[in-house]
Each structure stands twice: as structure tokens, then as C-alpha cells.
Coordinates of C-alpha atoms and ligand atoms in Angstrom, one line a residue:
X11 CA 151.8 -11.7 220.5
X12 CA 148.4 -14.1 220.3
X13 CA 148.9 -16.7 217.6
X14 CA 145.4 -15.4 216.1
X15 CA 147.1 -12.1 215.1
X16 CA 148.9 -13.3 212.1
X17 CA 146.3 -15.1 210.8
X18 CA 144.4 -14.8 207.6
X19 CA 140.2 -16.1 207.6
X20 CA 138.6 -17.0 204.5
X21 CA 134.7 -16.7 204.6
X22 CA 133.6 -19.4 202.4
X23 CA 129.7 -19.3 201.7
X24 CA 129.2 -23.2 201.0
X25 CA 125.9 -22.9 199.2
X26 CA 127.6 -20.8 196.6
X27 CA 130.9 -22.1 196.9
X28 CA 131.0 -25.2 194.9
X29 CA 128.3 -27.7 193.7
X30 CA 129.8 -31.1 193.2
X31 CA 126.4 -33.3 192.7
X32 CA 124.3 -30.8 190.1
X33 CA 121.7 -30.0 192.4
X34 CA 122.3 -26.9 192.0
X35 CA 123.4 -26.1 195.5
X36 CA 127.4 -26.0 196.7
X37 CA 128.2 -29.0 199.3
X38 CA 130.5 -30.0 200.8
X39 CA 132.5 -32.1 198.4
X40 CA 132.8 -29.6 196.4
X41 CA 134.7 -27.2 198.5
X42 CA 136.8 -30.6 198.9
X43 CA 137.6 -30.3 195.4
X44 CA 138.6 -27.2 195.9
X45 CA 141.3 -27.0 199.2
X46 CA 144.5 -26.5 196.7
X47 CA 142.7 -23.1 195.6
X48 CA 142.2 -22.5 199.0
X49 CA 145.8 -23.7 200.1
X50 CA 147.7 -21.8 197.2
X51 CA 145.9 -18.3 198.4
X52 CA 147.5 -18.8 201.6
X53 CA 144.6 -18.6 204.3
X54 CA 145.0 -20.2 207.7
X55 CA 141.4 -20.7 208.2
X56 CA 137.5 -20.8 206.7
X57 CA 134.6 -19.7 208.2
X58 CA 131.7 -21.3 206.8
X59 CA 128.1 -19.8 206.9
X60 CA 125.7 -22.4 209.0
X61 CA 125.6 -26.3 207.1
X62 CA 123.3 -27.8 209.8
X63 CA 120.0 -29.1 209.3
X64 CA 117.7 -26.1 208.4
X65 CA 114.7 -25.2 206.3
X66 CA 116.8 -22.6 205.2
X67 CA 114.4 -20.1 205.0
X68 CA 117.2 -18.3 205.9
X69 CA 119.8 -19.4 204.3
X70 CA 121.0 -22.3 207.2
X71 CA 120.7 -19.1 209.8
X72 CA 117.5 -21.4 210.9
X73 CA 118.8 -24.1 212.1
X74 CA 116.7 -27.2 213.5
X75 CA 119.6 -29.8 214.1
X76 CA 122.3 -28.1 215.7
X77 CA 124.0 -31.3 216.2
X78 CA 123.6 -32.9 211.8
X79 CA 124.9 -31.7 208.6
X80 CA 122.1 -31.0 206.6
X81 CA 121.5 -33.6 203.6
X82 CA 122.0 -30.6 201.2
X83 CA 125.6 -30.3 201.7
X84 CA 126.4 -33.7 202.6
X85 CA 126.7 -36.1 205.4
X86 CA 129.4 -35.8 208.9
X87 CA 131.7 -38.7 206.9
X88 CA 131.8 -35.7 203.8
X89 CA 132.8 -32.8 206.6
X90 CA 135.2 -35.4 208.5
X91 CA 137.1 -35.7 205.3
X92 CA 136.9 -32.1 204.3
X93 CA 138.5 -31.1 208.4
X94 CA 141.3 -33.8 207.4
X95 CA 142.0 -32.3 203.6
X96 CA 142.7 -29.1 205.0
X97 CA 144.3 -29.8 208.0
X98 CA 147.0 -31.3 205.4
X99 CA 147.3 -28.0 204.0
X100 CA 147.6 -26.4 207.6
X101 CA 144.1 -24.8 207.4
X102 CA 141.4 -24.9 210.1
X103 CA 137.7 -24.6 210.1
X104 CA 135.7 -21.8 212.0
X105 CA 131.5 -23.1 212.5
X106 CA 129.0 -19.9 212.4
X107 CA 126.8 -20.7 215.8
X108 CA 123.4 -19.4 215.6
X109 CA 122.8 -19.1 219.3
X110 CA 120.0 -16.5 219.5
X111 CA 117.5 -18.0 218.0
X112 CA 116.6 -21.7 216.7
X113 CA 114.3 -22.2 213.8
X114 CA 110.2 -23.2 214.4
X115 CA 111.1 -26.2 213.3
X116 CA 113.5 -27.1 216.0
X117 CA 112.4 -29.7 218.6
X118 CA 112.7 -27.7 221.6
X119 CA 110.0 -25.4 219.7
X120 CA 108.0 -27.7 218.2
X121 CA 107.9 -29.6 221.9
X122 CA 107.2 -26.2 223.2
X123 CA 103.8 -26.4 221.0
X124 CA 102.7 -29.0 221.7
X125 CA 102.4 -27.5 225.6
X126 CA 105.7 -28.9 227.2
X127 CA 106.1 -25.9 229.5
X128 CA 109.6 -26.5 230.6
X129 CA 110.4 -25.9 226.3
X130 CA 108.3 -23.0 226.6
X131 CA 111.0 -21.7 228.9
X132 CA 113.7 -21.8 226.1
X133 CA 111.7 -19.1 223.7
X134 CA 110.5 -15.5 225.2
X135 CA 106.8 -16.3 224.7
X136 CA 104.9 -13.5 226.0
X137 CA 101.0 -12.1 226.8
X138 CA 99.3 -9.5 224.7
X139 CA 98.8 -6.3 226.2
X140 CA 95.8 -5.7 228.6
X141 CA 94.4 -4.4 225.3
X142 CA 95.3 -7.4 223.3
X143 CA 98.1 -5.3 221.7
X144 CA 101.3 -7.3 220.5
X145 CA 103.9 -7.8 224.0
X146 CA 105.6 -5.0 223.0
X147 CA 106.1 -2.8 220.0
X148 CA 108.7 -3.9 218.0
X149 CA 109.7 -4.7 214.3
X150 CA 112.1 -7.5 213.4
X151 CA 115.1 -6.5 211.8
X152 CA 113.8 -8.4 208.7
X153 CA 110.2 -6.3 207.9
X154 CA 107.5 -6.1 210.2
X155 CA 106.4 -7.0 213.3
X156 CA 108.8 -9.1 215.8
X157 CA 106.1 -10.7 217.6
X158 CA 104.2 -13.5 215.9
X159 CA 101.0 -16.1 217.9
X160 CA 102.0 -18.7 219.5
X161 CA 99.9 -21.2 218.0
X162 CA 96.1 -21.2 219.4
X163 CA 97.7 -20.0 223.2
X164 CA 97.0 -17.1 222.5
X165 CA 100.3 -15.9 223.3
X166 CA 103.1 -14.2 221.2
X167 CA 106.8 -15.6 220.5
X168 CA 109.7 -12.9 220.0
X169 CA 111.5 -13.0 215.9
X170 CA 114.0 -10.3 215.7
X171 CA 114.4 -11.8 212.6
X172 CA 112.0 -14.1 210.3
X173 CA 108.7 -15.1 212.0
X174 CA 110.5 -19.1 211.7
X175 CA 113.1 -17.8 213.7
X176 CA 112.0 -17.9 217.0
X177 CA 114.3 -16.3 220.2
X178 CA 115.7 -18.5 223.1
X179 CA 115.7 -17.5 226.1
X180 CA 119.1 -17.5 227.5
X181 CA 117.6 -16.4 230.9
X182 CA 117.1 -19.9 231.5
X183 CA 120.4 -21.7 232.3
X184 CA 119.0 -24.8 230.7
X185 CA 119.2 -23.1 227.3
X186 CA 122.5 -22.0 228.0
X187 CA 123.6 -25.5 229.1
X188 CA 122.3 -26.9 226.0
X189 CA 124.3 -24.6 223.9
X190 CA 127.3 -25.3 226.0
X191 CA 126.7 -28.8 224.7
X192 CA 126.7 -27.8 221.4
X193 CA 130.1 -25.7 221.4
X194 CA 131.6 -28.8 223.2
X195 CA 130.5 -31.3 220.5
X196 CA 132.4 -29.9 217.2
X197 CA 135.4 -28.7 219.2
X198 CA 135.4 -32.7 219.8
X199 CA 134.7 -32.9 216.1
X200 CA 138.2 -31.1 215.4
X201 CA 136.5 -27.3 214.5
X202 CA 139.3 -24.6 215.5
X203 CA 136.9 -21.5 215.5
X204 CA 133.4 -19.8 216.1
X205 CA 132.0 -16.7 215.0
X206 CA 128.8 -16.5 217.1
X207 CA 126.1 -14.6 214.7
X208 CA 124.0 -11.4 216.4
X209 CA 125.8 -12.3 219.5
X210 CA 125.2 -9.0 221.3
X211 CA 121.2 -9.7 220.8
X212 CA 121.3 -12.9 223.7
X213 CA 120.8 -10.3 226.5
X214 CA 117.1 -9.7 226.8
X215 CA 114.9 -8.1 230.1
X216 CA 112.3 -9.5 231.8
X217 CA 110.4 -7.2 231.6
X218 CA 110.2 -6.4 227.8
X219 CA 109.2 -2.8 227.2
X220 CA 108.1 -0.4 224.2
X221 CA 110.4 1.4 222.6
X222 CA 109.9 5.4 222.3
X223 CA 111.4 7.7 219.6
X224 CA 114.8 5.8 218.1
X225 CA 115.8 4.0 221.4
X226 CA 114.2 0.2 219.8
X227 CA 117.4 -1.5 219.1
X228 CA 119.0 -0.5 222.4
X229 CA 116.4 -2.2 224.6
X230 CA 117.7 -5.8 223.6
X231 CA 121.2 -4.7 222.2
X232 CA 124.8 -5.1 224.3
X233 CA 123.1 -5.4 227.9
X234 CA 125.1 -6.1 230.7
X235 CA 124.3 -9.5 231.4
X236 CA 125.5 -10.1 227.8
X237 CA 129.4 -10.4 228.9
X238 CA 127.9 -12.8 231.6
X239 CA 126.8 -15.2 229.7
X240 CA 129.8 -15.1 226.5
X241 CA 132.0 -15.8 230.1
X242 CA 130.1 -18.5 231.1
X243 CA 130.3 -20.0 227.6
X244 CA 133.9 -19.1 227.5
X245 CA 134.9 -21.7 230.7
X246 CA 132.1 -23.9 229.8
X247 CA 133.8 -24.8 226.4
X248 CA 136.4 -23.1 224.3
X249 CA 138.1 -21.1 226.5
X250 CA 139.3 -24.6 228.1
X251 CA 141.5 -25.3 225.1
X252 CA 144.4 -23.3 223.3
X253 CA 144.1 -21.2 220.7
X254 CA 140.5 -21.6 219.4
X255 CA 139.3 -18.5 217.7
X256 CA 136.2 -16.6 218.4
X257 CA 134.4 -13.7 216.8
X258 CA 131.3 -12.5 217.5
X259 CA 129.3 -10.8 215.1
X260 CA 128.1 -7.3 217.2
X261 CA 125.0 -6.1 215.5
X262 CA 125.2 -1.8 216.1
X263 CA 127.7 -2.4 219.1
X264 CA 129.9 0.3 220.6
X265 CA 133.6 0.9 220.7
X266 CA 133.1 0.5 224.7
X267 CA 131.3 -2.9 224.3
X268 CA 133.9 -4.0 221.7
X269 CA 136.5 -3.6 224.1
X270 CA 134.6 -5.7 226.3
X271 CA 134.2 -8.7 224.3
X272 CA 137.8 -8.8 223.3
X273 CA 140.0 -7.5 225.6
X274 CA 141.9 -10.9 226.6
X275 CA 141.3 -10.0 230.1
X276 CA 138.2 -10.5 230.2
X277 CA 137.9 -14.1 228.7
X278 CA 135.2 -13.8 226.6
X279 CA 136.0 -13.4 222.8
X280 CA 138.7 -13.5 220.7
X281 CA 137.7 -10.3 218.3
X282 CA 134.4 -9.0 217.0
X283 CA 132.0 -7.8 213.8
X284 CA 131.2 -4.4 214.0
X285 CA 129.2 -2.7 211.1
X286 CA 129.5 0.7 211.2
X287 CA 131.7 1.4 208.0
X288 CA 129.1 -0.3 206.4
X289 CA 126.4 2.3 207.2
X290 CA 127.8 5.2 205.7
X291 CA 126.2 4.7 202.7
X292 CA 122.8 4.7 204.5
X293 CA 120.2 7.6 204.1
X294 CA 119.6 8.6 208.1
X295 CA 120.3 5.3 209.1
X296 CA 118.0 3.3 207.0
X297 CA 119.7 0.6 204.4
X298 CA 117.2 0.7 201.6
X299 CA 117.7 4.0 200.1
X300 CA 119.8 5.5 197.3
X301 CA 122.5 7.4 198.5
X302 CA 126.2 7.6 198.2
X303 CA 129.0 6.9 200.3
X304 CA 130.4 9.6 202.6
X305 CA 134.1 9.0 202.9
X306 CA 134.9 11.2 205.4
X307 CA 132.1 9.5 207.5
X308 CA 134.2 5.7 206.5
X309 CA 137.4 6.8 207.4
X310 CA 136.0 9.0 210.5
X311 CA 134.6 5.2 211.9
X312 CA 137.5 3.5 211.1
X313 CA 140.0 5.3 212.8
X314 CA 137.2 5.6 215.9
X315 CA 137.5 1.7 216.1
X316 CA 141.4 1.2 215.3
X317 CA 142.2 3.6 217.8
X318 CA 139.7 3.2 220.6
X319 CA 140.2 -0.3 220.3
X320 CA 143.7 0.1 220.6
X321 CA 143.3 2.0 223.2
X322 CA 141.5 -0.4 225.2
X323 CA 143.2 -3.8 223.9
X324 CA 140.6 -4.9 222.3
X325 CA 141.1 -6.6 218.3
X326 CA 138.8 -6.0 215.4
X327 CA 137.9 -8.5 212.6
X328 CA 138.8 -6.6 210.0
X329 CA 136.4 -6.9 206.8
X330 CA 134.8 -5.0 203.8
X331 CA 132.8 -8.1 202.2
X332 CA 130.6 -11.3 204.1
X333 CA 127.1 -12.8 203.1
X334 CA 125.1 -10.1 203.9
X335 CA 126.6 -7.0 202.2
X336 CA 127.0 -5.8 198.5
X337 CA 130.4 -6.1 197.2
X338 CA 132.8 -3.8 198.6
X339 CA 134.2 -3.1 195.1
X340 CA 131.2 -2.1 193.0
X341 CA 129.7 -0.1 196.7
X342 CA 133.2 2.0 197.4
X343 CA 135.4 1.5 193.8
X344 CA 135.1 1.5 190.4
X345 CA 135.1 -2.2 189.3
X346 CA 134.5 -1.5 185.7
X347 CA 137.4 1.2 184.9
X348 CA 139.5 -0.3 187.4
X349 CA 139.1 -3.7 188.9
X350 CA 142.4 -4.2 189.9
X351 CA 143.3 -1.2 191.1
X352 CA 139.9 -1.0 193.4
X353 CA 140.2 -4.4 194.4
X354 CA 143.9 -4.2 195.6
X355 CA 143.1 -0.6 197.4
X356 CA 140.5 -1.7 199.1
X357 CA 141.8 -5.1 200.1
X358 CA 145.4 -3.2 201.4
X359 CA 143.7 -0.7 203.6
X360 CA 142.2 -3.7 206.3
X361 CA 144.6 -5.5 205.9
X362 CA 147.0 -3.5 207.3
X363 CA 144.9 -2.3 209.7
X364 CA 145.3 -3.1 212.9
X365 CA 143.2 -6.5 213.9
X366 CA 142.5 -10.0 211.8
X367 CA 141.4 -9.6 208.0
X368 CA 138.8 -11.6 206.5
X369 CA 138.7 -12.4 202.4
X370 CA 135.1 -13.0 201.3
X371 CA 134.7 -15.6 198.6
X372 CA 135.1 -13.8 195.4
X373 CA 137.1 -11.0 196.7
X374 CA 140.4 -12.2 195.6
X375 CA 139.4 -12.2 192.3
X376 CA 137.3 -9.0 191.9
X377 CA 133.6 -10.4 191.9
X378 CA 131.0 -7.9 192.1
X379 CA 127.5 -6.7 192.7
X380 CA 125.5 -9.3 189.5
X381 CA 122.8 -5.9 188.8
X382 CA 119.5 -9.0 188.6
X383 CA 117.1 -6.8 186.5
X384 CA 114.7 -8.5 188.0
X385 CA 112.9 -9.3 191.6
X386 CA 112.3 -12.5 190.8
X387 CA 116.3 -13.3 190.3
X388 CA 116.5 -12.9 194.2
X389 CA 116.1 -15.0 196.7
X390 CA 116.5 -13.4 199.8
X391 CA 114.3 -13.0 202.2
X392 CA 115.2 -10.1 203.2
X393 CA 115.3 -8.6 200.0
X394 CA 111.6 -9.3 198.7
X395 CA 110.3 -7.9 202.1
X396 CA 112.0 -4.6 201.5
X397 CA 110.6 -4.6 197.7
X398 CA 107.3 -4.6 199.2
X399 CA 107.6 -1.6 201.6
X400 CA 109.4 0.2 199.0
X401 CA 106.4 -0.2 196.9
X402 CA 104.2 0.0 199.4
X403 CA 105.9 3.5 200.3
X404 CA 105.1 4.5 196.7
X405 CA 108.0 3.8 194.8
X406 CA 108.1 2.7 191.1
X407 CA 109.7 -0.9 190.0
X408 CA 112.7 1.1 188.4
X409 CA 113.2 3.4 191.6
X410 CA 112.9 -0.1 194.2
X411 CA 115.3 -2.1 191.8
X412 CA 117.6 0.7 191.6
X413 CA 117.5 0.5 195.3
X414 CA 117.6 -3.5 195.7
X415 CA 120.6 -3.8 193.5
X416 CA 122.7 -1.7 195.2
X417 CA 121.8 -3.2 198.6
X418 CA 120.6 -7.1 198.6
X419 CA 122.5 -9.0 200.5
X420 CA 122.2 -11.5 197.6
X421 CA 125.0 -9.3 196.0
X422 CA 127.6 -11.4 197.3
X423 CA 126.0 -14.5 197.5
X424 CA 126.5 -15.4 194.0
X425 CA 127.8 -18.6 193.1
X426 CA 131.7 -18.0 192.8
X427 CA 132.9 -17.8 189.4
X428 CA 135.0 -20.6 188.9
X429 CA 135.7 -20.6 185.0
X430 CA 133.8 -19.6 181.6
X431 CA 132.4 -22.2 181.2
X432 CA 128.1 -22.7 181.7
X433 CA 127.5 -21.3 185.1
X434 CA 130.3 -19.9 185.9
X435 CA 131.9 -23.8 186.4
X436 CA 129.9 -24.0 189.9
X437 CA 127.3 -26.2 189.0
X438 CA 126.4 -28.6 186.0
X439 CA 122.6 -28.5 187.0
X440 CA 120.5 -24.7 187.6
X441 CA 122.6 -22.7 190.0
X442 CA 120.0 -21.8 193.0
X443 CA 121.1 -18.3 192.3
X444 CA 122.0 -17.3 188.9
X445 CA 125.8 -17.0 188.7
X446 CA 126.9 -12.7 187.8
X447 CA 126.7 -12.4 183.9
X448 CA 130.5 -10.7 183.9
X449 CA 131.3 -14.5 184.7
X450 CA 133.7 -14.8 181.3
X451 CA 135.9 -12.1 182.4
X452 CA 135.7 -12.7 185.9
X453 CA 136.8 -16.2 187.0
X454 CA 138.7 -17.6 189.1
X455 CA 141.0 -19.8 186.4
X456 CA 141.6 -16.6 183.8
X457 CA 142.3 -14.9 187.4
X458 CA 145.2 -17.2 188.2
X459 CA 146.2 -17.3 184.6
X460 CA 146.7 -13.7 183.7
X461 CA 144.8 -11.4 186.5
X462 CA 146.9 -10.0 189.0
X463 CA 144.2 -9.5 192.1
X464 CA 144.7 -13.2 194.1
X465 CA 148.6 -12.6 193.4
X466 CA 148.4 -9.1 195.7
X467 CA 146.0 -10.9 198.2
X468 CA 148.5 -13.3 198.7
X469 CA 151.0 -10.8 199.4
X470 CA 148.6 -9.2 201.7
X471 CA 148.8 -12.3 203.6
X472 CA 152.3 -12.9 203.7
X473 CA 153.7 -9.8 204.5
X474 CA 151.6 -9.8 207.5
X475 CA 153.4 -13.1 208.1
X476 CA 156.8 -11.6 207.8
X477 CA 156.2 -8.5 210.0
X478 CA 155.6 -8.5 212.9
X479 CA 154.4 -4.6 212.8
X480 CA 151.4 -5.5 211.0
X481 CA 150.0 -8.0 213.4
X482 CA 151.1 -6.2 216.4
X483 CA 152.0 -2.8 215.6
X484 CA 150.5 0.4 216.8
X485 CA 147.7 1.8 215.0
X486 CA 147.8 5.9 214.0
X487 CA 145.2 7.8 212.1
X488 CA 147.0 10.9 210.1
X489 CA 145.6 13.0 207.4
X490 CA 141.8 12.8 209.3
X491 CA 140.9 15.3 207.1
X492 CA 142.1 15.2 203.9
X493 CA 138.9 14.1 201.2
X494 CA 140.1 11.3 199.0
X495 CA 142.5 9.4 201.0
X496 CA 143.0 7.2 204.2
X497 CA 146.2 7.1 205.8
X498 CA 147.6 5.5 208.8
X499 CA 151.0 4.9 210.7
X500 CA 151.7 0.8 212.3
X501 CA 154.7 0.8 214.6
X502 CA 156.0 -1.6 216.9
X503 CA 159.5 -1.3 218.4
X504 CA 161.6 -2.8 215.5
X505 CA 159.3 -0.7 212.5
X506 CA 157.4 1.8 211.0
X507 CA 155.0 1.4 208.0
X508 CA 153.5 4.2 206.5
X509 CA 149.8 3.4 205.2
X510 CA 148.5 5.7 201.8
X511 CA 145.1 4.4 200.7
X512 CA 143.3 6.5 197.9
X513 CA 139.4 6.3 197.2
X514 CA 138.9 8.1 194.1
X515 CA 139.3 7.9 190.3
X516 CA 141.8 10.5 188.9
X517 CA 145.7 12.1 190.3
X518 CA 145.4 12.9 193.3
X519 CA 148.1 14.8 195.5
X520 CA 149.3 15.0 199.3
X521 CA 151.2 16.9 201.5
X522 CA 152.8 13.8 203.6
X523 CA 153.9 15.1 207.2
X524 CA 157.1 16.6 207.4
X525 CA 157.7 13.7 210.5
X526 CA 157.5 10.9 208.1
X527 CA 158.6 12.7 204.6
X528 CA 161.8 13.7 205.8
X529 CA 162.8 10.1 207.2
X530 CA 164.6 7.4 205.0
X531 CA 162.1 5.1 203.7
X532 CA 161.6 1.8 201.3
X533 CA 158.7 0.8 199.7
X534 CA 156.5 -2.4 201.1
X535 CA 153.8 -3.0 198.8
X536 CA 151.6 -1.1 196.7
X537 CA 149.4 -1.9 193.3
X538 CA 151.5 0.5 190.9
X539 CA 154.8 -1.1 191.6
X540 CA 157.5 0.6 193.4
X541 CA 157.9 4.3 194.3
X542 CA 159.6 7.1 196.1
X543 CA 157.9 8.6 198.9
X544 CA 157.9 12.2 198.8
X545 CA 156.9 15.4 200.5
X546 CA 154.7 16.1 197.5
X547 CA 152.9 13.0 196.4
X548 CA 150.8 12.0 194.0
X549 CA 148.4 9.0 194.0
X550 CA 147.3 7.4 191.1
X551 CA 143.9 6.8 191.0
X552 CA 143.1 4.1 193.2
X553 CA 146.7 3.7 194.3
X554 CA 147.2 2.2 197.5
X555 CA 150.9 2.0 199.0
X556 CA 152.8 0.8 202.2
X557 CA 156.6 2.4 203.0
X558 CA 159.2 0.9 206.0
X559 CA 160.2 4.1 207.1
X560 CA 163.5 3.2 208.4
Ligands
LIG8 O1 122.7 -11.1 210.3 C1 122.5 -9.7 211.4 C2 122.1 -9.0 211.4 O2 121.5 -8.6 211.4 C3 122.1 -8.2 209.8 O3 124.1 -8.6 209.5 C4 121.4 -8.8 208.9 O4 121.8 -9.8 207.9 C5 121.3 -7.0 208.3 O5 121.4 -5.8 208.9 C6 119.9 -7.5 207.2 O6 120.0 -6.1 207.0 C7 123.2 -12.2 210.5 C8 123.4 -13.2 210.0 O7 124.4 -13.2 209.3 C9 122.5 -13.4 208.9 O8 123.0 -13.7 207.7 C10 121.3 -13.6 209.3 O9 120.4 -13.7 208.5 C11 121.0 -13.2 210.5 O10 121.8 -12.4 211.4 C12 119.8 -13.7 211.2 O11 120.5 -15.4 211.5

């Protein structure tokens, strides 16, 4: 078993975690003040979203300088203090490396714009087509065209994301060396993990071609050369050290590629994030739609990834939430009527799967989407573009806002709710993004004093460490066609565990397969307390329960 298989990672969004100086933006000193809280939860590592110098057009995913901490978050000394403080509690740091693109304020891009040919080869710059139109018909993932004029040269540069995020040219060996240097710099500073942003988009072909029908993503996603680039980076940096944890954010990837990226024999990465299970409330593949989630599809996808990665010895990052996703309890459950049941059921569903669980800040206290009524309350560039496009498509303000409220990335970026004081104790100033209105009920102080969610997360973390079967057992999905329960078995040589997760309110009876029901079993963990397994088993609203089969 690899060391990381027993670990649980906590994703911390620095901008919204804790502000120490009253400017409304979270910072490193704020995080330092909350290290005891992280230690109490029991996590092993924190993944911090980018804190490098950036104009913050896309909240730090637009990097100006990979070697310096943005003053809005603090100084290098603050960072070193944080590493030291975390270490005292056995917690390590995973940094977020945005290597598909840089900000257009990065020195490389500025030199390129000034005419330096060497740096022009750092980016993907192309002539227009003969008829003067853009080099390809590709769209930016944030809306609009994927090409923008490169100064007054008549050429265009590629930006798969915002116009201020220029895609790097990984075909240029100098670019790859520069990025290896960045990883090595942070390894020397004591960073023990790396999350690589949209890593499967780095391999663009020399000749870029127009998309036809719906094949656009395939023209720049998971190109075979990506594996070569990752192996090279591995061998030149983190792969030379023991126990460094790496995770690639893989946009629209496949199980087949997931195995190639994460099978340890291939020397690429420890694990990957994939997102198919978080698209089950998209209509015809379109995010900005109002569509209830499809539970059977959710099960089908989770099962496909669990079984497939297990067969190919790949490794999944397990998560419901991150800084790009709406809150899962608002999305797949009922946090108003069943706050604890929803939160604990969703948590257990993934914590007992095969892979490494990630907890996104606030999840452990049941934070929800904020439901702002006004588009001006949202800060995310993608939400504003989407609102504009929805209005242009003829939707009313109300219709557009209904969608924005469900899908905006700001849903998870609201400030951490620490207590019931003004702005939830996040800042003494004006928060950069409004705190969700439910903070007097949902906050750390209250949760830790009288709630059950935080304690449930502690328990799930403990179980992973105590039961090897959770960390390294095989996975088998059962009751695959059941319309309300996601059920699976984990098994290794010593133990078998049966996990039942009920995704709906109301009571619901299942027939447990004889193979499991006939054996002796003992209760392992559940959100309605201790129960006995029986062949006809009635689950409570949002119940989750795991039994050891003896
Ligand atoms: O996200 C990559 C990505 O494609 C999505 O998660 C995207 O934000 C979403 O699908 C839009 O609907 C990563 C980062 O996690 C995200 O915060 C950055 O904005 C993006 O890359 C660009 O660096």
C-alpha cells in the first residue's frame, strides 16, 4: 500500500478561509491562526489554491510569477511560518500548479509581446486563416472565442480560458524546463504535494485544426504526448523524491487515460481528478441549464470509474466539492430539512470508496450555496459571462438567475463561516464575496459545540486509518439498478465492508443480496447509529451505513 492511500486531503481556498488583516481577503496569517482547527479534523495535507503573484482575474489561476507569494496573501516568511506550524501537527501542503497557461502579465508574455522571438515560442501564436478569420473556430471554456489578437502583429494567441490566460507551448523544451524549475523550487521549500491544473490540456498539436460537430475538446484534450510530458516532469522533479503526492486535474478525460496517468508503474502521477460524476445535472452536456440530477447516471459513472480504475491499478481522487463546483449538499441532497443526514451520507459515499478523499473547506460543517439574488453579488468571471449569454439567448433575469444560483463557481467560494458574529468571523472588514446568509446557524463554533457533521468527518478519517480495507481493498458495485441506493463492497484479505447510501428523503426498503445478508455482520459506521443488517433492510432519509461482513 502506498503511503498516500491512507491520507485525507483538505482543500483550502485561501481567499475565503480566514482574513487576518481586515482587507476582506483571506491570507496566510489567517490560515496559521486556524491550524489547530485543521489538526482537530484529522486531515493529513492541505491543498491550497494558487497563492502566487497574480492580477486575480481568475482568482489566482492567472499567474504572473510562479516564484513569489502574492502580497494579498502575505510574504514568503508567512508561508514558511505556515509550513512550520502545520508540520508540528503532522500536516503537509499541496500546492496548485497552473502550467497550461500564464497570465498575460507574466514576464514571458510581456517579453513576447515586446517582440522577443524566444519568448514568442513560449506561447501558442498563430496567423489568421487565409480569409482573415481566426486560426481555428475553437471556443474559450469561459465563453467567447479561444483566440485573441497578439498585440498589433496581426497574429493571434490561444487562450482556452480567459483572454488574460495565455496557453503555454509545451512543445518548446525551454517551457518544460522552466516549469520543472518551478516544481523543484517549491519542493526545496518543503511542499509535499502538487495539484496540476487542467494538466491533460497541455499537449497541443503543431497543426491546429477546426472542430467539426462536437469533437472540439478531443482536439486538445488527452493528446498522447501529454503522457510523455508528465513523465518527463516526474523524472525531472517530484519523481526523484519519496512520498510526494501529485494529482492531475483532468478535464473531460477517460478511464483509459485515467489509468495511464495514475498507474504507479508508469511514473506519471499519484492520482487524478475526473469530473463526469459532476455533470449529471447538465442538460445535453450543457452546464448552464436547469436540470435535476440523474441518480442512475451518477451511479453508473461512479461505478464505471471505481471498477475501471481498480482493474487498471489506477487511483482516483474522491470528491464532491471544489472551488469550481456548487455545494454538493445543495445539489444532491436537502440541507434545509436534513443538514446532517445529507452531509454525512455524501461524505461517507466517497470516503469509503477506493481512492483518496478530498474535503473542501466548509463541507465539514455543512455549508451550502449562498443563493444570492443579484448577479452583482457574484464575482466569478465565468458566472458573469454565462449570465450575459443566457440573457442574450432570451432568458428573463429570473430564469437566468435560477441557473446561476445553482451552477455558479462562487457557490463554493463564499467565506468560511467561523462563528455567528458579523461576516461569520471571516473578516473584520468587508468580505471580497458576501458571506452566505445562513451563517448564524451554520458555522464552525456552533457545529463543533453541538453539531454532528464535523464529528462524522473525524470518524470517517479515523476509519480510513484503522481499516486497511478502506485504503486498499477492491471495489465491487452492487444493486446497480436500484433507483435510490448506491451500494458497494470493499474487500481485502482480512476484511469485507458493505456500504449502503440512500440518496433520497423518505424511507426505502431494499433486498440485500443473500450472499451478504446471510453472513454475520457488525455495524461499522452510520448516520442513524447502530443497526442490524437484514435481508429486507429499510433505510431512513439520506441514511448511510457500513457493515463489516464476518
Ligand atoms: O478548472 C478547469 C476547468 O475546466 C473547470 O473546472 C472549469 O472551471 C469549469 O468547468 C467551468 O465551468 C481549473 C481551475 O480549477 C479553475 O478554477 C480555473 O479557472 C481553470 O482551471 C483555469 O485555470
